[in-house]
Every structure is written in structure tokens, then in C-alpha cells.
Coordinates of C-alpha atoms in Angstrom, one line a residue:
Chain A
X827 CA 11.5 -19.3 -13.9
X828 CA 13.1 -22.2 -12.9
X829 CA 11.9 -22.3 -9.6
X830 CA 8.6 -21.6 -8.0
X831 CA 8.2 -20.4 -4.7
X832 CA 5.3 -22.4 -2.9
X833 CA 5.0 -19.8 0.5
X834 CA 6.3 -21.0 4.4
X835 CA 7.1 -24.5 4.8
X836 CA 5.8 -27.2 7.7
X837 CA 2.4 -25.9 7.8
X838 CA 0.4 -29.1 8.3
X839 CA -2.8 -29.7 7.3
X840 CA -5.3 -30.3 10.3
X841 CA -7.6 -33.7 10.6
X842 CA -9.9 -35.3 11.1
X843 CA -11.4 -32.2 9.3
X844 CA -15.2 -32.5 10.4
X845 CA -13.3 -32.0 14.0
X846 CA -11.0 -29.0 13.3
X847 CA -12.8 -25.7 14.9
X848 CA -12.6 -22.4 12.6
X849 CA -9.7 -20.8 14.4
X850 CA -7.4 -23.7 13.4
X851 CA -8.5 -23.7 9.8
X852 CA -8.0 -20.2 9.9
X853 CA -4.4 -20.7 11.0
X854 CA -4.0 -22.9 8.5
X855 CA -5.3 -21.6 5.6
X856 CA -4.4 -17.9 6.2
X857 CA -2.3 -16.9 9.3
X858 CA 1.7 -16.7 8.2
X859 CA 4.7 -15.8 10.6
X860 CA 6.0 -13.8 7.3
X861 CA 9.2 -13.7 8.6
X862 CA 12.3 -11.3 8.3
X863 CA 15.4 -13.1 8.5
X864 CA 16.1 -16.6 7.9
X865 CA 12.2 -18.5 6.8
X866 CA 10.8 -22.3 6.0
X867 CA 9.7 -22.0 2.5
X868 CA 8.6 -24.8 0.1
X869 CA 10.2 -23.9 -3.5
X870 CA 9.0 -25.9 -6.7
X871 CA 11.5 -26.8 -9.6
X872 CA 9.0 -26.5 -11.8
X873 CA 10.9 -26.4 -15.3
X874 CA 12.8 -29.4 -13.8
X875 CA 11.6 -32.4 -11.8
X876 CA 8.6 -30.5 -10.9
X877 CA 9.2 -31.4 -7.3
X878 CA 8.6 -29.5 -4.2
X879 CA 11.3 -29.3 -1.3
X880 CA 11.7 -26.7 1.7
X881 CA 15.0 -24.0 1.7
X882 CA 15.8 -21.7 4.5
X883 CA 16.0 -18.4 2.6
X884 CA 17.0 -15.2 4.4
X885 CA 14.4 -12.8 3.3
X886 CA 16.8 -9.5 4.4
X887 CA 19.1 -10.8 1.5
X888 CA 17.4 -13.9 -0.5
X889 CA 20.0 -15.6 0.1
X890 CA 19.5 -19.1 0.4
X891 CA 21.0 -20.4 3.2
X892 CA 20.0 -24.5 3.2
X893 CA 18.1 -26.8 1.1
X894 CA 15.9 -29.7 2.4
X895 CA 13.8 -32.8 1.3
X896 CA 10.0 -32.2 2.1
X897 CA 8.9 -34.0 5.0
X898 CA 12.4 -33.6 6.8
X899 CA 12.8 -31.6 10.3
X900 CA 14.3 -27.6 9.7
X901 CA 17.8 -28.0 9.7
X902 CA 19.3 -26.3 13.1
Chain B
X839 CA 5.2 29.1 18.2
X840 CA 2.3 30.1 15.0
X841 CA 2.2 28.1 12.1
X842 CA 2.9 30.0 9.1
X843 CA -0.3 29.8 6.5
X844 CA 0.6 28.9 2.6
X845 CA -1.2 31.0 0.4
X846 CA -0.7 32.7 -3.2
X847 CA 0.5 36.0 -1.4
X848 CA 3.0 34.3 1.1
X849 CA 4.3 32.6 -1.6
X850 CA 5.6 35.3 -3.8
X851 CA 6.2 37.5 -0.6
X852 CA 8.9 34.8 0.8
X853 CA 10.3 34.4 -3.1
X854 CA 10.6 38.1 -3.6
X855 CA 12.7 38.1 0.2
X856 CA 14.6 35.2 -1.1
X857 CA 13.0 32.3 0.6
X858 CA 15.1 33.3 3.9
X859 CA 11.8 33.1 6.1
X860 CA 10.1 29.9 5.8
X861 CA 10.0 27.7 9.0
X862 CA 10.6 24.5 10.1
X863 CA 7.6 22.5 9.2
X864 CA 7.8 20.2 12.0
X865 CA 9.1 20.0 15.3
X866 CA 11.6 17.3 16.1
X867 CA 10.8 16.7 20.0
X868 CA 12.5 13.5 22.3
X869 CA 10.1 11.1 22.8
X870 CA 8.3 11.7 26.3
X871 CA 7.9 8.8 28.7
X872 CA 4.1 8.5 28.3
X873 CA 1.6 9.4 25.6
X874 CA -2.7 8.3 25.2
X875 CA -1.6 7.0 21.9
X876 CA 0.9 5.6 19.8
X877 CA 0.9 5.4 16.0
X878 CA 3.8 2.9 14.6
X879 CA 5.2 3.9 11.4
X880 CA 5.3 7.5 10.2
X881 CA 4.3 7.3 6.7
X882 CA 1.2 8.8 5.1
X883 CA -1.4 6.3 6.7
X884 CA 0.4 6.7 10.0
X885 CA 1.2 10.4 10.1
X886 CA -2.8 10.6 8.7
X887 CA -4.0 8.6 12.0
X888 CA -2.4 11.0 14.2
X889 CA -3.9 13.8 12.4
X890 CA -6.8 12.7 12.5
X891 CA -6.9 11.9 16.2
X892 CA -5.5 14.9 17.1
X893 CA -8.2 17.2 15.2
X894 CA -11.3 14.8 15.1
X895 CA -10.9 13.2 18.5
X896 CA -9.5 15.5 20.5
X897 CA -6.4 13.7 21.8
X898 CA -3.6 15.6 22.0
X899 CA -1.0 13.5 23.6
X900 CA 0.2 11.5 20.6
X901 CA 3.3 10.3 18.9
X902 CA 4.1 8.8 15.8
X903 CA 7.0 6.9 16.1
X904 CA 9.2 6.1 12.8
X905 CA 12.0 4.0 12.2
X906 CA 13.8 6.3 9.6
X907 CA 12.3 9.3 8.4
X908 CA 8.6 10.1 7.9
X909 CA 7.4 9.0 4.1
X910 CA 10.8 7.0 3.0
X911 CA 8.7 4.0 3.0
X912 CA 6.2 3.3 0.8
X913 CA 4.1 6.8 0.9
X914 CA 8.0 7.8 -1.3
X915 CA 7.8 4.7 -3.1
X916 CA 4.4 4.4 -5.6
X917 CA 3.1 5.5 -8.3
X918 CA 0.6 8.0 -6.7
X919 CA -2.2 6.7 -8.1
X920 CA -6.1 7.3 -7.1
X921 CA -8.7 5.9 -7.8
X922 CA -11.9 4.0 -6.7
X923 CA -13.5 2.0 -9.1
X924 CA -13.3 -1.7 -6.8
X925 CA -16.2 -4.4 -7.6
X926 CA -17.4 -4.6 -4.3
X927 CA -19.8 -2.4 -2.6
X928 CA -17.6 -2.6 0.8
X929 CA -14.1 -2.0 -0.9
X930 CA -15.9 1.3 -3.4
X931 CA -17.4 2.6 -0.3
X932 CA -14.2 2.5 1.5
X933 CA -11.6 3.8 -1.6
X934 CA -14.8 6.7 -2.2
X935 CA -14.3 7.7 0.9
X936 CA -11.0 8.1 0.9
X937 CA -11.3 9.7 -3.2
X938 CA -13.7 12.4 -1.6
X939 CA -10.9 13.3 1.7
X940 CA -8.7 14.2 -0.8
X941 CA -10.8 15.9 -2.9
X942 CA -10.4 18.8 0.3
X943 CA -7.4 17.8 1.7
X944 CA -4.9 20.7 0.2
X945 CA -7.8 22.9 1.5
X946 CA -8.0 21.0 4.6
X947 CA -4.6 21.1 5.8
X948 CA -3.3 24.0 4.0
X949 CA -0.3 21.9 2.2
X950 CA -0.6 21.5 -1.7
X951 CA -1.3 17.9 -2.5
X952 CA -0.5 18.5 -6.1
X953 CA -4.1 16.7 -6.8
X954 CA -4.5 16.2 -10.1
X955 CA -7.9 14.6 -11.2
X956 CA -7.2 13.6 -14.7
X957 CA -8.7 10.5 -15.1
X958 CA -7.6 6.9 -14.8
X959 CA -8.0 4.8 -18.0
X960 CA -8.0 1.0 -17.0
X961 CA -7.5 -1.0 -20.4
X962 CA -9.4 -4.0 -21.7
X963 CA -7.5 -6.6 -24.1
X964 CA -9.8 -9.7 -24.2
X965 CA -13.2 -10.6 -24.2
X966 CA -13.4 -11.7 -20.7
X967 CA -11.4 -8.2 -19.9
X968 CA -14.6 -7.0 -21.6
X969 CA -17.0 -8.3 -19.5
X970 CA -15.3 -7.9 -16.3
X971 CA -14.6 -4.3 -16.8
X972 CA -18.0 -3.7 -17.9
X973 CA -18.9 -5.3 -14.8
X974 CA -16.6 -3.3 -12.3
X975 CA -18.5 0.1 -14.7
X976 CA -21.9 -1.6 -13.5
X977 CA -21.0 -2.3 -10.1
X978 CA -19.4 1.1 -9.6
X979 CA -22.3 3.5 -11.1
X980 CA -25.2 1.1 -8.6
X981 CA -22.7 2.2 -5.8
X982 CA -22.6 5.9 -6.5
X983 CA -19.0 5.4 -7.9
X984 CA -18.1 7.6 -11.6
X985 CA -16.9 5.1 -14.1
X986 CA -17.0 4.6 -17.5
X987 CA -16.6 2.2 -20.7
X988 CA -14.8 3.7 -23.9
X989 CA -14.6 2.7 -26.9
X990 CA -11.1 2.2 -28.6
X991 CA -11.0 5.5 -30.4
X992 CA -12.7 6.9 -27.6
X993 CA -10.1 5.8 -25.5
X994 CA -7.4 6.9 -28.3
X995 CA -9.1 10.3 -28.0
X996 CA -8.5 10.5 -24.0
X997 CA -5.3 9.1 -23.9
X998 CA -3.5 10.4 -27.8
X999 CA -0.5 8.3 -26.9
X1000 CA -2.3 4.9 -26.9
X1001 CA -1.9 2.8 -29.4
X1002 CA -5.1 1.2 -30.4
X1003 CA -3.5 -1.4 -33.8
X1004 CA -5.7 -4.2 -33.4
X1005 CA -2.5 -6.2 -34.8
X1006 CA -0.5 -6.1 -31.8
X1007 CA -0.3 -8.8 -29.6
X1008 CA -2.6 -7.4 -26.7
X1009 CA -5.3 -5.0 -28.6
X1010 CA -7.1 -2.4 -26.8
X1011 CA -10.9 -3.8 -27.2
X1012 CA -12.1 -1.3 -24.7
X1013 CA -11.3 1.1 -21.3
X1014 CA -12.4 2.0 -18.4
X1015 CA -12.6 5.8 -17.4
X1016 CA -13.0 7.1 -13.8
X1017 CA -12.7 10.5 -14.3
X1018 CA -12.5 11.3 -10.9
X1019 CA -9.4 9.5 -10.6
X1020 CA -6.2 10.5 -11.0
X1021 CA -2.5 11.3 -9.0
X1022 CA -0.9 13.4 -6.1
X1023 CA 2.4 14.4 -5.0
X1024 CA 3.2 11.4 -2.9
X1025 CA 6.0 13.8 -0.4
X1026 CA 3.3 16.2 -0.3
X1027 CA 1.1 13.6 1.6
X1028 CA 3.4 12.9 4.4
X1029 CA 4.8 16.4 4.5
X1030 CA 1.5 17.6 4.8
X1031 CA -0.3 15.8 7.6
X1032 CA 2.9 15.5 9.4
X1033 CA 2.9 19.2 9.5
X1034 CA -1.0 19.4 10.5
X1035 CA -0.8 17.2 13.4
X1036 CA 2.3 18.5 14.4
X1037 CA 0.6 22.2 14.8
X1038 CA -2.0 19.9 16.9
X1039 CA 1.0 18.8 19.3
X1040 CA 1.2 15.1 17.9
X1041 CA 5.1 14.6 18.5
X1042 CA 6.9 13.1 15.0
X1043 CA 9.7 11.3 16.3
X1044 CA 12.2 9.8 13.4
X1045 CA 15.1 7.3 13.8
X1046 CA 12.7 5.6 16.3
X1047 CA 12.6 2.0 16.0
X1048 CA 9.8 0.0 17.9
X1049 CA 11.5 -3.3 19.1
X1050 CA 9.3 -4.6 21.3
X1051 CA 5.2 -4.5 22.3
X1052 CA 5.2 -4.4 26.3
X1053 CA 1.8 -5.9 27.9
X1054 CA 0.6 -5.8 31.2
X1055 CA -0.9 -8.1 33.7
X1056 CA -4.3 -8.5 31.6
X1057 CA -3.2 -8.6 28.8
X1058 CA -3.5 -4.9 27.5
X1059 CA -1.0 -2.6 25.6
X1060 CA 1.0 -1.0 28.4
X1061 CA 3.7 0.5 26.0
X1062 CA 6.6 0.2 23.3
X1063 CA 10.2 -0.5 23.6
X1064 CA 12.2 1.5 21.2
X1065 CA 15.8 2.1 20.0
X1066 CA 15.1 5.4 22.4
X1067 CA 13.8 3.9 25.0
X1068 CA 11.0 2.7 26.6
X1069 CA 7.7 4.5 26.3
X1070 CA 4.2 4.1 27.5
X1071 CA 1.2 4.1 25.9
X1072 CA -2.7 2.4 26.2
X1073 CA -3.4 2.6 23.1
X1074 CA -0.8 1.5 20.6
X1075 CA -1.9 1.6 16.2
X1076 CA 0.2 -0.3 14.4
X1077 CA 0.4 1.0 10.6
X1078 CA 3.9 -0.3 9.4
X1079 CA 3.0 -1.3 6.0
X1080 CA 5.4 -4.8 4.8
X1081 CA 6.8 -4.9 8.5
X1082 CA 3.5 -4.9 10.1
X1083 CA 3.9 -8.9 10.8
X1084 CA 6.8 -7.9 12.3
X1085 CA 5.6 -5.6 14.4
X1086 CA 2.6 -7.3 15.2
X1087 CA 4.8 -10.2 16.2
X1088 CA 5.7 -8.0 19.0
X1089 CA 2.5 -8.6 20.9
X1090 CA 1.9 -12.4 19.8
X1091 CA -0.4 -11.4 17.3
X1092 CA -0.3 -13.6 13.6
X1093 CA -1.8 -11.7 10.9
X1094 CA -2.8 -13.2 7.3
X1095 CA 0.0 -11.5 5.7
X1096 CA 2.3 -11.7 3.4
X1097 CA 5.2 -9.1 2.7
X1098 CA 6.7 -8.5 -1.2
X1099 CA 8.9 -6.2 -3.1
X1100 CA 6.9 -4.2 -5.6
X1101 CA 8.9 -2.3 -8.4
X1102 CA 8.5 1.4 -10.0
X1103 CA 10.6 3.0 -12.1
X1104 CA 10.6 6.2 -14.1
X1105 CA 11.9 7.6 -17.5
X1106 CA 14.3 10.6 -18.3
X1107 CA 12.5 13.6 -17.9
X1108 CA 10.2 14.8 -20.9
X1109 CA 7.7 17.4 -22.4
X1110 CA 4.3 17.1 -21.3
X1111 CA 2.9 14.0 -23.7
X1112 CA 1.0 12.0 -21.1
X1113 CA -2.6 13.5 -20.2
X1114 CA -4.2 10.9 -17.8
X1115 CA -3.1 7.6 -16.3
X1116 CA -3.4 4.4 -17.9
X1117 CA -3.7 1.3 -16.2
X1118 CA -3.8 -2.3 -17.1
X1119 CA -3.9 -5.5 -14.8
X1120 CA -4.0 -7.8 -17.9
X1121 CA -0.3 -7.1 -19.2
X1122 CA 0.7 -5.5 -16.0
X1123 CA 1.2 -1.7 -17.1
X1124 CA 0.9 1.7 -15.0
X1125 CA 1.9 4.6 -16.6
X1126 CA 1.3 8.1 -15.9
X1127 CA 3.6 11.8 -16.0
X1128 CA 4.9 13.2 -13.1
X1129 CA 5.1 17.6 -13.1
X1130 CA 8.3 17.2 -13.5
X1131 CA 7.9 15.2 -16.7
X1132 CA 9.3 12.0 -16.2
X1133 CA 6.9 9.0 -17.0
X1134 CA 6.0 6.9 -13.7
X1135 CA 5.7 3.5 -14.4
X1136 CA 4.5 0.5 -12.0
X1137 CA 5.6 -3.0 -12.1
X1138 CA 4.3 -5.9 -10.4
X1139 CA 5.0 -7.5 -7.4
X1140 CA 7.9 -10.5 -7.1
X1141 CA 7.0 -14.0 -7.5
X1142 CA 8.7 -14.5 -3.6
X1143 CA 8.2 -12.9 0.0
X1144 CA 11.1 -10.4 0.6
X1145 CA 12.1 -7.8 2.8
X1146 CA 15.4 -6.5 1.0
X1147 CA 13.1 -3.6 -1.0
X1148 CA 14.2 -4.4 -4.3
X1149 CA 12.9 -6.7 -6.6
X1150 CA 14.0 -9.1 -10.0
X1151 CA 14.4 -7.0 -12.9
X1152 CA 13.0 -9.7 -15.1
X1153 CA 9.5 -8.2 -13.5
X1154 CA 10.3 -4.6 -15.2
X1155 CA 11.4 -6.2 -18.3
X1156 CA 7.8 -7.4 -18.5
X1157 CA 6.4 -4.2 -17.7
X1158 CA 8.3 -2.2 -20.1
X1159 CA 6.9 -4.6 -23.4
X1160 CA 3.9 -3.7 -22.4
X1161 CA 4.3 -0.3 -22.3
X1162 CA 6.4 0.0 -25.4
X1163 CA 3.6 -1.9 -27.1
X1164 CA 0.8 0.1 -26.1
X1165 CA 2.7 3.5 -26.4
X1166 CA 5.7 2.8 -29.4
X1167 CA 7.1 6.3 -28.7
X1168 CA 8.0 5.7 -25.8
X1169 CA 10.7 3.0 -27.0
X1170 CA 13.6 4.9 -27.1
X1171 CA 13.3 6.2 -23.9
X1172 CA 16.1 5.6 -21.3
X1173 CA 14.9 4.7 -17.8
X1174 CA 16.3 6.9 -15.1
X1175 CA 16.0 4.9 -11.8
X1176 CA 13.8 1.8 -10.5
X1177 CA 13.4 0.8 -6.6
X1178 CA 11.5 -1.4 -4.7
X1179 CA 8.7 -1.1 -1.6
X1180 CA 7.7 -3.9 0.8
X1181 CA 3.8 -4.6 0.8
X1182 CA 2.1 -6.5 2.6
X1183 CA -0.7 -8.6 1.0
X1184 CA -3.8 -10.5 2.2
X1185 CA -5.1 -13.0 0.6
X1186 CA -8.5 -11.4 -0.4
X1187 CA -6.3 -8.1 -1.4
X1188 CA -8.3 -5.8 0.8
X1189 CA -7.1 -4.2 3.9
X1190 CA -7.3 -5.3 7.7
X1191 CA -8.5 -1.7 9.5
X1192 CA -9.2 -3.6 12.7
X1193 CA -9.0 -4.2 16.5
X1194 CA -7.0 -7.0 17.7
X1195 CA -7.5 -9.6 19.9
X1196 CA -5.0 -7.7 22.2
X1197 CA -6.9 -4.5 24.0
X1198 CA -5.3 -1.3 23.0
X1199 CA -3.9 -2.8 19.9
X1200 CA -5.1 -1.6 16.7
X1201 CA -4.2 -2.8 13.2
X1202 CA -3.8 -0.7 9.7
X1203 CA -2.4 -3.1 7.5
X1204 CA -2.6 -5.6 4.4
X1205 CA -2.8 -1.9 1.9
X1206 CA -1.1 -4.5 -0.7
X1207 CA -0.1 -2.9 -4.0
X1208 CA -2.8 -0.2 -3.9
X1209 CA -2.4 1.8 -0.4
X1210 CA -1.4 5.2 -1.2
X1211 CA -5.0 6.2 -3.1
X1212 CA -6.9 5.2 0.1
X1213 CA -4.7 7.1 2.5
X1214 CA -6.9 9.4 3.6
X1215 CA -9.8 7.6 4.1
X1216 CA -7.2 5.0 6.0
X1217 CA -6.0 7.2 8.2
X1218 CA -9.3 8.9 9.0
X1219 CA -10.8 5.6 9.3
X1220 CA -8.0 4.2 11.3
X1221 CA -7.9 7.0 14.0
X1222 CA -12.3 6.4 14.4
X1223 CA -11.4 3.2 15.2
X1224 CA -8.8 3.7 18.1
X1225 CA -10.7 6.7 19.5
X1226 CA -14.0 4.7 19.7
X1227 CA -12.2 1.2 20.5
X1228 CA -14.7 0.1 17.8
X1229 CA -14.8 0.2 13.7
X1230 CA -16.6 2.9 12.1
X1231 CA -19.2 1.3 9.4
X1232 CA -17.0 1.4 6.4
X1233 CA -14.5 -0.1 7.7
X1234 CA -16.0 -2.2 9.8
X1235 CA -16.0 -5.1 7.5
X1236 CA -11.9 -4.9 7.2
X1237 CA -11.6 -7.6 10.0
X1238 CA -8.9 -9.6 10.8
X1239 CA -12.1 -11.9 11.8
X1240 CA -13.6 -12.0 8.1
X1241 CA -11.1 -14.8 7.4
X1242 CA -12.3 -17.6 9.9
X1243 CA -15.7 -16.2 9.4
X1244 CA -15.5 -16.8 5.5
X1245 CA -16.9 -13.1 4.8
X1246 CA -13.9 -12.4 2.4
X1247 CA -13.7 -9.1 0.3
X1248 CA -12.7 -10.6 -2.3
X1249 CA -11.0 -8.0 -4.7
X1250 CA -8.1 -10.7 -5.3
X1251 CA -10.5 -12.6 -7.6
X1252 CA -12.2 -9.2 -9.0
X1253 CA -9.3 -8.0 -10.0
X1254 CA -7.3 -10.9 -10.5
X1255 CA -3.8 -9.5 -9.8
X1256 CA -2.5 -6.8 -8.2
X1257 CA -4.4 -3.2 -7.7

């Protein structure tokens, strides 16, 4: 496999960590919108640069419908 | 109008009249403005709630609303295995349960389930297969749960297909055997408590898409928006399978799920050859023989969340080495047809059977790869829990709550794949 697929993109991390309560760690760590239609993913090129970056994938067809650095906004 | 009764009698009565008298199994009523309860998605765990409800509960005003027709989901899409050798003493009390409901259930609702307990064989290929399995045997016989370790030509000797070479690339060091274990007719299932509760009054309403979650003022269920209009209800169980977030996301509610195409395929039809069902998680093989003598084979799930309900065929490629390693005669078979299901998966791996945070919104969800064994027990579990407005013990630990609370059931790392 060429790519990897690394689950919903934009999920930041919450901090200061000793001052996150449980419900927010639980959003983070296991609550996902597990959309149907067009979804935020991260996607690895793992037998290639090995870098992450974020795609909009429609997951009613797989197709891919725009690819994105990490760290920059969804594309409208 | 009277049920008719299935029995050896009216069986070869209607064949010698030339099957010109069977009824409709089901009625197929409009939805009515208001029901006490609504159960979302009509397939084996869903038409089982109603059922349940219905005949355990005492509530007769229900409706099980389904988007196409009742069991073309995943209850038509397995592999119809059963089982319910799980490591943990909360996961084997809740798959026993279910094991024992369907140990009655072509009694109980007068349908043949096509039960067939003829084992299931779960294969050991490595040394730390070994010790796990031998484990899970431990684990289960402490919890009152049949299982048991084979030997290789033990195992050759339940399973004659299996090839036991300890020069292939994966070697059979070992099984598994819960002889308890073993398949139904997945149609049967739905058919079956769909024509139960329907005798009970539950209205089965198909083509019925839910497209919205209406709340009221406090906060509580008030009803469902549907492609057939709006109807009300106080007490709404969702039990949608892969579109559960969907649904969910209806009311505001964010589950820990994710939703993936899992593959099955089966062979030309052949003679009888297969006695039992072999599984194994370590090369990702499922293989058992349908009555009508094709061999059922499961794949594993794709690498990516997806709704489109078919899946990479590099995934059966995989699966079909392994079988054609463990059983070479089976190489020169031709595949007849392979299709794809939606699951949803937690991250543990074991279900959510749960109240929500919104009142009169019940959860039946995160089955994964492994729901249709456990649909009895689901269902009958499932309709406890929105009768009572509270869990009933075995499934009380199935909380959506167990993930911020960190009380995991962790069958994900048990069984380290897919079950």
C-alpha cells in the first residue's frame, strides 16, 4: 500500500494536559463524526516520503476530492 | 388474522397442495402518526428489539422502521458465524447469552434458524498464537464458557480438510474447539423475528428512511422525521449498524465509532466436504459450508472508513492464500460472488448497548465485524434496556461512558484483529 490512511483530520490535541477534564480527552481520543459524504482525513505516503497530509475523500464513493498540506485550513 | 404454525405436518400438507396456501409472513402497514417505541434499522438486532419488547415487555405499539428492506444490510451480509469464546468475563457473558437464545430460538419463534452447532475451530500458527489461545481456553472454561485446545492431528481429525504440513509457511501448531459453536441461516434470522413481532402487532415498515431525530423542549426524543413522514415516538432505539453515527448525528449525539467495508465471498457450489467452521485471526481466514454447499469465506475489513459497501479486492486476495494454504483442494475452485457490509467499529471492539445522554434515546451499536452471533442476546438485551430506561447486568458494562471512564473491554487487544 502506497498510502496509509491515518483516520479524521484537524483533531487537535488538548493542553495544558494536567487541565483537560475527562470529557475532552474522551472527545479527543475516541469520539469521531464518521462521516458519510465528503470527510477530513490525514493519509500517510508511507512507501514514499513517509509524510502525513489531510485529503477530502467522499466516503459514498472514495473518491478523493482535494488534497491538502497538514496544518492548513479545509479547503471550502 | 391467525398466524399459520410451521410444523413437520404442515409442511408436507402445503407441498402435497402445491404450496398454494402459505401466507404472507408479515404485514406491510403505513406508518401511524405515533407509536411508544421506535426501533431504527430493521435488521436482525433491530427486528430482535421489537420482538422482544413486544413479548417480554408488553409494549405493543411499536415500529421498526427500515430504510430498504428488513435483513439487506448486514444480518444478509456475514458469514453466519456463532460463537462465544471472548477473553473477557463481560464480553463471554454477553456472547453466552446470546449462544444459549439461540440454542431455543427455532423453538421459540416457530421459524427454522437452520442452527447448526458444529463446532468452531479457531487456528493457532505461532508460539504466541499458542499461548493466547490457550489463554482465551482458560479464560473461557473459569467463565462457564465450552472451549477447547487440540492438537494438530486432533484438529486434522475434526476438520479432514485441514492441512496440518508443518512446512508451509503458517503451520497449524494448535486449535481451539468450541463445540457449541457453529452457523445459522442468516435470512432465517430476520425473517423469523420479523414474523414473531409482527403476530405481536410490532408494525415492519420498509423503504422507511429516518432523516431526522426531533427533540422537544427538554431535551427528550419527541419523534423521527422520515422519507414517509413525520412520526412520533418517546422512546426512539437506534440499531443501524455502519450508519449508526449517522443516525445518531440526528440528535447531536458523537459516538466512538468508526464505519468500514468488510468483505465475504463464497465458492461454486460443492458436495458436502466442510464439517465445522474454521477460523483464524492470525492469517485472516473464515471458512465454513453453507446447506447449499458453497464454501462461505470472510475477509477482513479495509484499511480506510467507507460507506460505499464494497471493499479492495487486494483484501480477498489475502484471504484466499490463506485458505488455499491451509485447505490445497480448495485451489481450483472458482469464486462465485464477493460483497461488502458497513460495520461499525469501536476502538475496544466490543459493543455500545447503552442509554444516551439524550432521554428516550437508546443506542445498539459498535457490533464491529462479529454482530450476527450475538444477535439474540443484542436484541433481547437491547429491548431490557429501553423498557426499563436502564441496562440490564450483562450489558450494563457496554457504555458509551466506559471510554472517558477508562473501563475498556478490551477484546481489540485480546484478539488483536478483527472478530
Amino acid at each position: 500500500m502506497e498510502f496509509t490512511h491515518g483516520g479524521e483530520a484537524h483533531l487537535v490535541r488538548p493542553s495544558p494536559p494536567a487541565q483537560v477534564d475527562d470529557d475532552t480527552w474522551t472527545r479527543f481520543l475516541y469520539m469521531r463524526d464518521n462521516l458519510k459524504g465528503v470527510y477530513a482525513e490525514r493519509w500517510r505516503h508511507a512507501r514514499g516520503c513517509g509524510q502525513f497530509f489531510n485529503a477530502l475523500r467522499d466516503t459514498t464513493t472514495d473518491h478523493f476530492v482535494a488534497v491538502y498540506k497538514r496544518g492548513e485550513p479545509r479547503p471550502r | 388474522m391467525r398466524k399459520q404454525t410451521f410444523s413437520a405436518l404442515s409442511l408436507i400438507w402445503r407441498g402435497l397442495s402445491g404450496h398454494r396456501s402459505w401466507q404472507q409472513q408479515w404485514r406491510k402497514p403505513e406508518p401511524k402518526t405515533r407509536y411508544d417505541a421506535i426501533i431504527v434499522g430493521g435488521g436482525g438486532h433491530g427486528l430482535g428489539a421489537a420482538y422482544y419488547l413486544a413479548q417480554e415487555h408488553g409494549l405493543s405499539n411499536i415500529a421498526v422502521l427500515e430504510k430498504g428492506w428488513i435483513g439487506g444490510g448486514n444480518t444478509g451480509r456475514n458469514t453466519t458465524i456463532i460463537r462465544s469464546y471472548y477473553l473477557f468475563s463481560e464480553s463471554a457473558a454477553l456472547y453466552d447469552h446470546s449462544l444459549k437464545l439461540w440454542e431455543d430460538l427455532s423453538r421459540a419463534l416457530n421459524y427454522n434458524m437452520m442452527f447448526s452447532q458444529r463446532g468452531v475451530m479457531m487456528l493457532a500458527h505461532t508460539v504466541h498464537d499458542v499461548q493466547v489461545i490457550k489463554r482465551h481456553v482458560h479464560a473461557n472454561r473459569c467463565n462457564g464458557v465450552d472451549n477447547e485446545w487440540l492438537e494438530p492431528a486432533q484438529a486434522k481429525a475434526f476438520c479432514p480438510p485441514l492441512n496440518i504440513a508443518a512446512n508451509i509457511r503458517y503451520p497449524v501448531l494448535g486449535a481451539a474447539l468450541q463445540r457449541r459453536g457453529g452457523t445459522a441461516r442468516h435470512d432465517a434470522v430476520a425473517w423469523g423475528y420479523a414474523r414473531a413481532a409482527d403476530a405481536l402487532g410490532v408494525d415492519i415498515i420498509e423503504n422507511c428512511e429516518v432523516t431526522g431525530i426531533r427533540r422537544d423542549a427538554g431535551g427528550a426524543v419527541a419523534g423521527v422525521e422520515t422519507s414517509r413522514g413525520y412520526i412520533q415516538a418517546r422512546k426512539v432505539g437506534v440499531s443501524a449498524a455502519g450508519h449508526t453515527s449517522v443516525v445518531m448525528r440526528m440528535a447531536g449525539v458523537q459516538l466512538p465509532l468508526e464505519s468500514f467495508p468488510l468483505q465475504a465471498l463464497v465458492s461454486e457450489p460443492i458436495k458436502p466436504i466442510f464439517p465445522c467452521v474454521v477460523m483464524s485471526n492470525t492469517i485472516h481466514a473464515y471458512i465454513s459450508q453453507s446447506d447449499k454447499g458453497e464454501l462461505v469465506i470472510g475477509a477482513g475489513t479495509d484499511a480506510y472508513t467507507s460507506y460505499t459497501q464494497r471493499g479492495a479486492l487486494h483484501i480477498n486476495m489475502h484471504t484466499l492464500d490463506a485458505i488455499c494454504e491451509l485447505f490445497p483442494e480448495f485451489r481450483r475452485l472458482r469464486m462465485l460472488r464477493n460483497w461488502g457490509g458497513i460495520v461499525d467499529v469501536t476502538p475496544d471492539r466490543s459493543p455500545i448497548i447503552a442509554k444516551t445522554a439524550v432521554p428516550g434515546l437508546y443506542v445498539n451499536c459498535g457490533w464491529g465485524t462479529g454482530g450476527f452471533k450475538a444477535t439474540p442476546g443484542s436484541a433481547h438485551l437491547f429491548a431490557w434496556t429501553m423498557a426499563h430506561d436502564e441496562p440490564h447486568p450483562i450489558n450494563a458494562p457496554f457504555t458509551i461512558e466506559r471510554f472517558r471512564d477508562g473501563n475498556l473491554i478490551d477484546e481489540a487487544a485480546a484478539a488483536a484483529v478483527a472478530h
